[in-house]
Amino acid sequence: MPNNYHLKLDIKITKLANFIDQGSDERLFIRYYIHAFGGNRRIQVDTREIQSKNSVKWNECASFQCRANLDQIQQLESSHITFELRSRKTRQIFGGIMTRSRLLGGGEISWKDVMDSKGMELEKWIKFTAKDRKFVGFKLPNLLVEMKVDVRDVETNGMRKWGSSKECDWFDSSVDMYHVETLVD
């Protein structure tokens, strides 16, 4: 059985539904975490910030690629990708600008759900659970996410190694080795 695989994950953050705008000047964004191989490491990705309003759309795509062995791919099936709805408000304090994000809600998709789906493609509404009292008594928002996983055997597909001596491997601790692309519609 081959031991070298090329793994590609595409994630598209599409839109937020059922969001109740309470007239604030906060900017919303989605933060998500992808668990990395080996240990408790994870990659953090933030979408662009958009002004809070009733129709919240991102249409933002990201693509992640790495090399993995069969054991690492099987480890993925027991993990999940965590999504958070966050808000940010800029404040001026003592002549400087301070920004800090606030967690409003969270949800997740398991890798197993994506890998078990037809063609390893999944479009799913994530129902957020409240992480902030702002949503107490309100219908919680849902996030539409599209995900696609592609796993290929490196030897049979003729894929070559990236870079010179470095390969994109989730065991390494330096995030700059990941090949990440972000597209915005």
PDB file of C-alpha atoms in Angstrom:
ATOM      1  CA  MET A   1       0.000   0.000   0.000  1.00  0.00           C
ATOM      2  CA  PRO A   2       1.437   3.421  -0.954  1.00  0.00           C
ATOM      3  CA  ASN A   3       2.717   5.601   1.846  1.00  0.00           C
ATOM      4  CA  ASN A   4       2.893   9.029   0.187  1.00  0.00           C
ATOM      5  CA  TYR A   5      -0.253  10.998  -0.524  1.00  0.00           C
ATOM      6  CA  HIS A   6      -0.981  14.505  -1.718  1.00  0.00           C
ATOM      7  CA  LEU A   7      -3.859  15.949   0.308  1.00  0.00           C
ATOM      8  CA  LYS A   8      -5.763  19.033  -0.806  1.00  0.00           C
ATOM      9  CA  LEU A   9      -8.577  20.694   1.139  1.00  0.00           C
ATOM     10  CA  ASP A  10     -10.743  23.442  -0.358  1.00  0.00           C
ATOM     11  CA  ILE A  11     -13.009  25.441   1.947  1.00  0.00           C
ATOM     12  CA  LYS A  12     -15.510  28.061   0.813  1.00  0.00           C
ATOM     13  CA  ILE A  13     -17.172  30.261   3.421  1.00  0.00           C
ATOM     14  CA  THR A  14     -20.337  31.320   1.604  1.00  0.00           C
ATOM     15  CA  LYS A  15     -22.832  33.177   3.763  1.00  0.00           C
ATOM     16  CA  LEU A  16     -24.464  33.592   7.128  1.00  0.00           C
ATOM     17  CA  ALA A  17     -28.229  33.149   7.513  1.00  0.00           C
ATOM     18  CA  ASN A  18     -30.548  34.132  10.369  1.00  0.00           C
ATOM     19  CA  PHE A  19     -28.176  36.791  11.643  1.00  0.00           C
ATOM     20  CA  ILE A  20     -29.929  39.436  13.736  1.00  0.00           C
ATOM     21  CA  ASP A  21     -28.288  42.818  13.210  1.00  0.00           C
ATOM     22  CA  GLN A  22     -28.695  44.924  16.325  1.00  0.00           C
ATOM     23  CA  GLY A  23     -27.517  48.130  14.666  1.00  0.00           C
ATOM     24  CA  SER A  24     -23.930  47.937  15.840  1.00  0.00           C
ATOM     25  CA  ASP A  25     -20.890  49.216  13.976  1.00  0.00           C
ATOM     26  CA  GLU A  26     -19.048  45.937  14.515  1.00  0.00           C
ATOM     27  CA  ARG A  27     -17.419  44.087  11.648  1.00  0.00           C
ATOM     28  CA  LEU A  28     -18.063  40.353  11.366  1.00  0.00           C
ATOM     29  CA  PHE A  29     -15.657  37.657  10.266  1.00  0.00           C
ATOM     30  CA  ILE A  30     -15.357  33.894  10.394  1.00  0.00           C
ATOM     31  CA  ARG A  31     -12.369  32.269  12.053  1.00  0.00           C
ATOM     32  CA  TYR A  32     -11.760  28.602  11.455  1.00  0.00           C
ATOM     33  CA  TYR A  33      -9.221  26.096  12.668  1.00  0.00           C
ATOM     34  CA  ILE A  34      -7.870  23.097  10.788  1.00  0.00           C
ATOM     35  CA  HIS A  35      -6.167  20.481  12.921  1.00  0.00           C
ATOM     36  CA  ALA A  36      -2.644  19.692  11.791  1.00  0.00           C
ATOM     37  CA  PHE A  37      -0.989  16.287  11.930  1.00  0.00           C
ATOM     38  CA  GLY A  38       0.880  15.342  15.078  1.00  0.00           C
ATOM     39  CA  GLY A  39       0.121  16.907  18.432  1.00  0.00           C
ATOM     40  CA  ASN A  40      -2.394  19.608  19.221  1.00  0.00           C
ATOM     41  CA  ARG A  41      -1.348  22.029  16.492  1.00  0.00           C
ATOM     42  CA  ARG A  42      -3.885  23.727  14.275  1.00  0.00           C
ATOM     43  CA  ILE A  43      -3.955  26.285  11.491  1.00  0.00           C
ATOM     44  CA  GLN A  44      -6.017  29.425  12.140  1.00  0.00           C
ATOM     45  CA  VAL A  45      -7.651  31.235   9.209  1.00  0.00           C
ATOM     46  CA  ASP A  46      -9.653  34.481   9.370  1.00  0.00           C
ATOM     47  CA  THR A  47     -11.963  35.630   6.583  1.00  0.00           C
ATOM     48  CA  ARG A  48     -12.091  39.285   5.641  1.00  0.00           C
ATOM     49  CA  GLU A  49     -14.141  41.524   7.912  1.00  0.00           C
ATOM     50  CA  ILE A  50     -17.497  42.767   6.646  1.00  0.00           C
ATOM     51  CA  GLN A  51     -19.871  45.295   8.105  1.00  0.00           C
ATOM     52  CA  SER A  52     -22.645  43.805  10.226  1.00  0.00           C
ATOM     53  CA  LYS A  53     -25.949  43.718   8.337  1.00  0.00           C
ATOM     54  CA  ASN A  54     -28.855  41.329   7.794  1.00  0.00           C
ATOM     55  CA  SER A  55     -27.447  39.811   4.574  1.00  0.00           C
ATOM     56  CA  VAL A  56     -23.937  38.625   5.402  1.00  0.00           C
ATOM     57  CA  LYS A  57     -21.990  37.070   2.483  1.00  0.00           C
ATOM     58  CA  TRP A  58     -18.320  36.228   2.103  1.00  0.00           C
ATOM     59  CA  ASN A  59     -17.930  33.857  -0.879  1.00  0.00           C
ATOM     60  CA  GLU A  60     -14.331  33.401   0.265  1.00  0.00           C
ATOM     61  CA  CYS A  61     -12.313  30.326  -0.709  1.00  0.00           C
ATOM     62  CA  ALA A  62      -9.100  28.894   0.704  1.00  0.00           C
ATOM     63  CA  SER A  63      -7.078  25.921  -0.473  1.00  0.00           C
ATOM     64  CA  PHE A  64      -4.644  23.914   1.666  1.00  0.00           C
ATOM     65  CA  GLN A  65      -2.209  21.308   0.383  1.00  0.00           C
ATOM     66  CA  CYS A  66       0.239  18.983   2.055  1.00  0.00           C
ATOM     67  CA  ARG A  67       1.857  15.568   1.953  1.00  0.00           C
ATOM     68  CA  ALA A  68       0.589  12.864   4.251  1.00  0.00           C
ATOM     69  CA  ASN A  69       0.948   9.167   4.882  1.00  0.00           C
ATOM     70  CA  LEU A  70      -1.931   6.735   5.342  1.00  0.00           C
ATOM     71  CA  ASP A  71      -1.769   6.896   9.165  1.00  0.00           C
ATOM     72  CA  GLN A  72      -2.016  10.693   9.097  1.00  0.00           C
ATOM     73  CA  ILE A  73      -5.032  10.599   6.785  1.00  0.00           C
ATOM     74  CA  GLN A  74      -6.747   8.080   9.059  1.00  0.00           C
ATOM     75  CA  GLN A  75      -6.050  10.379  12.049  1.00  0.00           C
ATOM     76  CA  LEU A  76      -7.940  13.153  10.264  1.00  0.00           C
ATOM     77  CA  GLU A  77     -11.144  11.148  10.307  1.00  0.00           C
ATOM     78  CA  SER A  78     -11.346  11.497  14.093  1.00  0.00           C
ATOM     79  CA  SER A  79     -10.846  15.285  14.048  1.00  0.00           C
ATOM     80  CA  HIS A  80     -13.002  18.227  12.998  1.00  0.00           C
ATOM     81  CA  ILE A  81     -12.774  21.744  11.597  1.00  0.00           C
ATOM     82  CA  THR A  82     -14.020  24.396  14.001  1.00  0.00           C
ATOM     83  CA  PHE A  83     -15.795  27.536  12.737  1.00  0.00           C
ATOM     84  CA  GLU A  84     -16.379  30.668  14.813  1.00  0.00           C
ATOM     85  CA  LEU A  85     -18.459  33.760  14.151  1.00  0.00           C
ATOM     86  CA  ARG A  86     -16.539  36.717  15.540  1.00  0.00           C
ATOM     87  CA  SER A  87     -17.024  40.483  15.646  1.00  0.00           C
ATOM     88  CA  ARG A  88     -14.509  43.267  15.880  1.00  0.00           C
ATOM     89  CA  LYS A  89     -14.994  46.874  16.867  1.00  0.00           C
ATOM     90  CA  THR A  90     -12.179  49.395  16.584  1.00  0.00           C
ATOM     91  CA  ARG A  91     -11.736  51.714  19.548  1.00  0.00           C
ATOM     92  CA  GLN A  92      -9.422  54.649  20.077  1.00  0.00           C
ATOM     93  CA  ILE A  93      -7.683  54.594  23.417  1.00  0.00           C
ATOM     94  CA  PHE A  94      -5.088  57.186  24.431  1.00  0.00           C
ATOM     95  CA  GLY A  95      -4.475  58.236  20.843  1.00  0.00           C
ATOM     96  CA  GLY A  96      -3.938  54.656  19.626  1.00  0.00           C
ATOM     97  CA  ILE A  97      -6.226  52.204  17.943  1.00  0.00           C
ATOM     98  CA  MET A  98      -7.212  49.010  19.718  1.00  0.00           C
ATOM     99  CA  THR A  99      -8.987  46.099  18.068  1.00  0.00           C
ATOM    100  CA  ARG A 100     -10.048  42.901  19.693  1.00  0.00           C
ATOM    101  CA  SER A 101     -12.383  40.240  18.435  1.00  0.00           C
ATOM    102  CA  ARG A 102     -15.311  38.822  20.332  1.00  0.00           C
ATOM    103  CA  LEU A 103     -16.576  35.258  19.904  1.00  0.00           C
ATOM    104  CA  LEU A 104     -20.309  35.238  19.131  1.00  0.00           C
ATOM    105  CA  GLY A 105     -20.977  31.633  18.126  1.00  0.00           C
ATOM    106  CA  GLY A 106     -19.300  28.419  17.092  1.00  0.00           C
ATOM    107  CA  GLY A 107     -19.820  25.125  15.270  1.00  0.00           C
ATOM    108  CA  GLU A 108     -17.870  22.378  13.560  1.00  0.00           C
ATOM    109  CA  ILE A 109     -17.732  19.879  10.703  1.00  0.00           C
ATOM    110  CA  SER A 110     -16.020  16.537  11.160  1.00  0.00           C
ATOM    111  CA  TRP A 111     -13.415  15.407   8.643  1.00  0.00           C
ATOM    112  CA  LYS A 112     -15.220  12.061   8.544  1.00  0.00           C
ATOM    113  CA  ASP A 113     -18.406  13.729   7.245  1.00  0.00           C
ATOM    114  CA  VAL A 114     -16.446  15.314   4.397  1.00  0.00           C
ATOM    115  CA  MET A 115     -14.417  12.217   3.555  1.00  0.00           C
ATOM    116  CA  ASP A 116     -17.516   9.967   3.651  1.00  0.00           C
ATOM    117  CA  SER A 117     -19.560  12.279   1.408  1.00  0.00           C
ATOM    118  CA  LYS A 118     -20.056  11.576  -2.297  1.00  0.00           C
ATOM    119  CA  GLY A 119     -16.907  12.616  -4.160  1.00  0.00           C
ATOM    120  CA  MET A 120     -15.511  13.888  -0.825  1.00  0.00           C
ATOM    121  CA  GLU A 121     -17.467  17.123  -1.416  1.00  0.00           C
ATOM    122  CA  LEU A 122     -19.789  18.554   1.197  1.00  0.00           C
ATOM    123  CA  GLU A 123     -22.040  21.601   1.335  1.00  0.00           C
ATOM    124  CA  LYS A 124     -23.391  22.076   4.836  1.00  0.00           C
ATOM    125  CA  TRP A 125     -25.207  24.608   6.971  1.00  0.00           C
ATOM    126  CA  ILE A 126     -23.484  24.810  10.345  1.00  0.00           C
ATOM    127  CA  LYS A 127     -25.829  25.796  13.152  1.00  0.00           C
ATOM    128  CA  PHE A 128     -23.870  27.938  15.559  1.00  0.00           C
ATOM    129  CA  THR A 129     -24.202  27.543  19.287  1.00  0.00           C
ATOM    130  CA  ALA A 130     -24.240  30.743  21.323  1.00  0.00           C
ATOM    131  CA  LYS A 131     -20.921  31.833  22.822  1.00  0.00           C
ATOM    132  CA  ASP A 132     -22.093  35.357  23.680  1.00  0.00           C
ATOM    133  CA  ARG A 133     -25.163  36.591  25.532  1.00  0.00           C
ATOM    134  CA  LYS A 134     -25.906  38.805  22.501  1.00  0.00           C
ATOM    135  CA  PHE A 135     -27.779  35.820  21.050  1.00  0.00           C
ATOM    136  CA  VAL A 136     -29.784  34.867  24.140  1.00  0.00           C
ATOM    137  CA  GLY A 137     -33.445  34.674  23.106  1.00  0.00           C
ATOM    138  CA  PHE A 138     -32.660  34.965  19.382  1.00  0.00           C
ATOM    139  CA  LYS A 139     -32.590  32.354  16.661  1.00  0.00           C
ATOM    140  CA  LEU A 140     -28.921  31.452  16.205  1.00  0.00           C
ATOM    141  CA  PRO A 141     -27.250  32.133  12.851  1.00  0.00           C
ATOM    142  CA  ASN A 142     -26.209  29.386  10.439  1.00  0.00           C
ATOM    143  CA  LEU A 143     -23.121  29.385   8.233  1.00  0.00           C
ATOM    144  CA  LEU A 144     -23.057  27.817   4.754  1.00  0.00           C
ATOM    145  CA  VAL A 145     -19.722  26.090   4.132  1.00  0.00           C
ATOM    146  CA  GLU A 146     -18.565  24.107   1.105  1.00  0.00           C
ATOM    147  CA  MET A 147     -15.670  21.685   1.498  1.00  0.00           C
ATOM    148  CA  LYS A 148     -13.842  19.378  -0.857  1.00  0.00           C
ATOM    149  CA  VAL A 149     -11.021  16.937  -0.101  1.00  0.00           C
ATOM    150  CA  ASP A 150      -8.760  15.418  -2.735  1.00  0.00           C
ATOM    151  CA  VAL A 151      -6.338  12.629  -1.758  1.00  0.00           C
ATOM    152  CA  ARG A 152      -3.967  11.259  -4.394  1.00  0.00           C
ATOM    153  CA  ASP A 153      -1.250   8.669  -4.357  1.00  0.00           C
ATOM    154  CA  VAL A 154       1.975  10.554  -5.146  1.00  0.00           C
ATOM    155  CA  GLU A 155       3.715   7.629  -6.887  1.00  0.00           C
ATOM    156  CA  THR A 156       0.917   6.622  -9.265  1.00  0.00           C
ATOM    157  CA  ASN A 157      -0.130  10.151 -10.214  1.00  0.00           C
ATOM    158  CA  GLY A 158       3.424  11.245 -10.956  1.00  0.00           C
ATOM    159  CA  MET A 159       3.264  14.185  -8.571  1.00  0.00           C
ATOM    160  CA  ARG A 160       6.595  15.664  -7.621  1.00  0.00           C
ATOM    161  CA  LYS A 161       7.919  17.014  -4.345  1.00  0.00           C
ATOM    162  CA  TRP A 162       7.564  20.718  -3.649  1.00  0.00           C
ATOM    163  CA  GLY A 163      10.554  22.973  -3.136  1.00  0.00           C
ATOM    164  CA  SER A 164      14.106  21.821  -2.808  1.00  0.00           C
ATOM    165  CA  SER A 165      14.738  20.050   0.484  1.00  0.00           C
ATOM    166  CA  LYS A 166      11.473  21.007   2.179  1.00  0.00           C
ATOM    167  CA  GLU A 167       8.154  19.277   1.663  1.00  0.00           C
ATOM    168  CA  CYS A 168       4.797  20.499   2.873  1.00  0.00           C
ATOM    169  CA  ASP A 169       4.312  18.191   5.829  1.00  0.00           C
ATOM    170  CA  TRP A 170       2.030  18.811   8.772  1.00  0.00           C
ATOM    171  CA  PHE A 171       4.618  17.437  11.200  1.00  0.00           C
ATOM    172  CA  ASP A 172       6.796  20.525  10.879  1.00  0.00           C
ATOM    173  CA  SER A 173       6.087  23.419  13.207  1.00  0.00           C
ATOM    174  CA  SER A 174       6.630  26.242  10.719  1.00  0.00           C
ATOM    175  CA  VAL A 175       3.336  27.334   9.179  1.00  0.00           C
ATOM    176  CA  ASP A 176       5.081  29.008   6.223  1.00  0.00           C
ATOM    177  CA  MET A 177       5.666  25.555   4.722  1.00  0.00           C
ATOM    178  CA  TYR A 178       1.946  25.198   4.003  1.00  0.00           C
ATOM    179  CA  HIS A 179       0.811  26.042   0.535  1.00  0.00           C
ATOM    180  CA  VAL A 180      -2.272  28.181   1.049  1.00  0.00           C
ATOM    181  CA  GLU A 181      -4.275  30.072  -1.528  1.00  0.00           C
ATOM    182  CA  THR A 182      -7.178  32.413  -0.767  1.00  0.00           C
ATOM    183  CA  LEU A 183      -9.673  33.623  -3.344  1.00  0.00           C
ATOM    184  CA  VAL A 184     -12.465  36.131  -2.866  1.00  0.00           C
ATOM    185  CA  ASP A 185     -15.418  36.438  -5.273  1.00  0.00           C
TER     186      ASP A 185
END
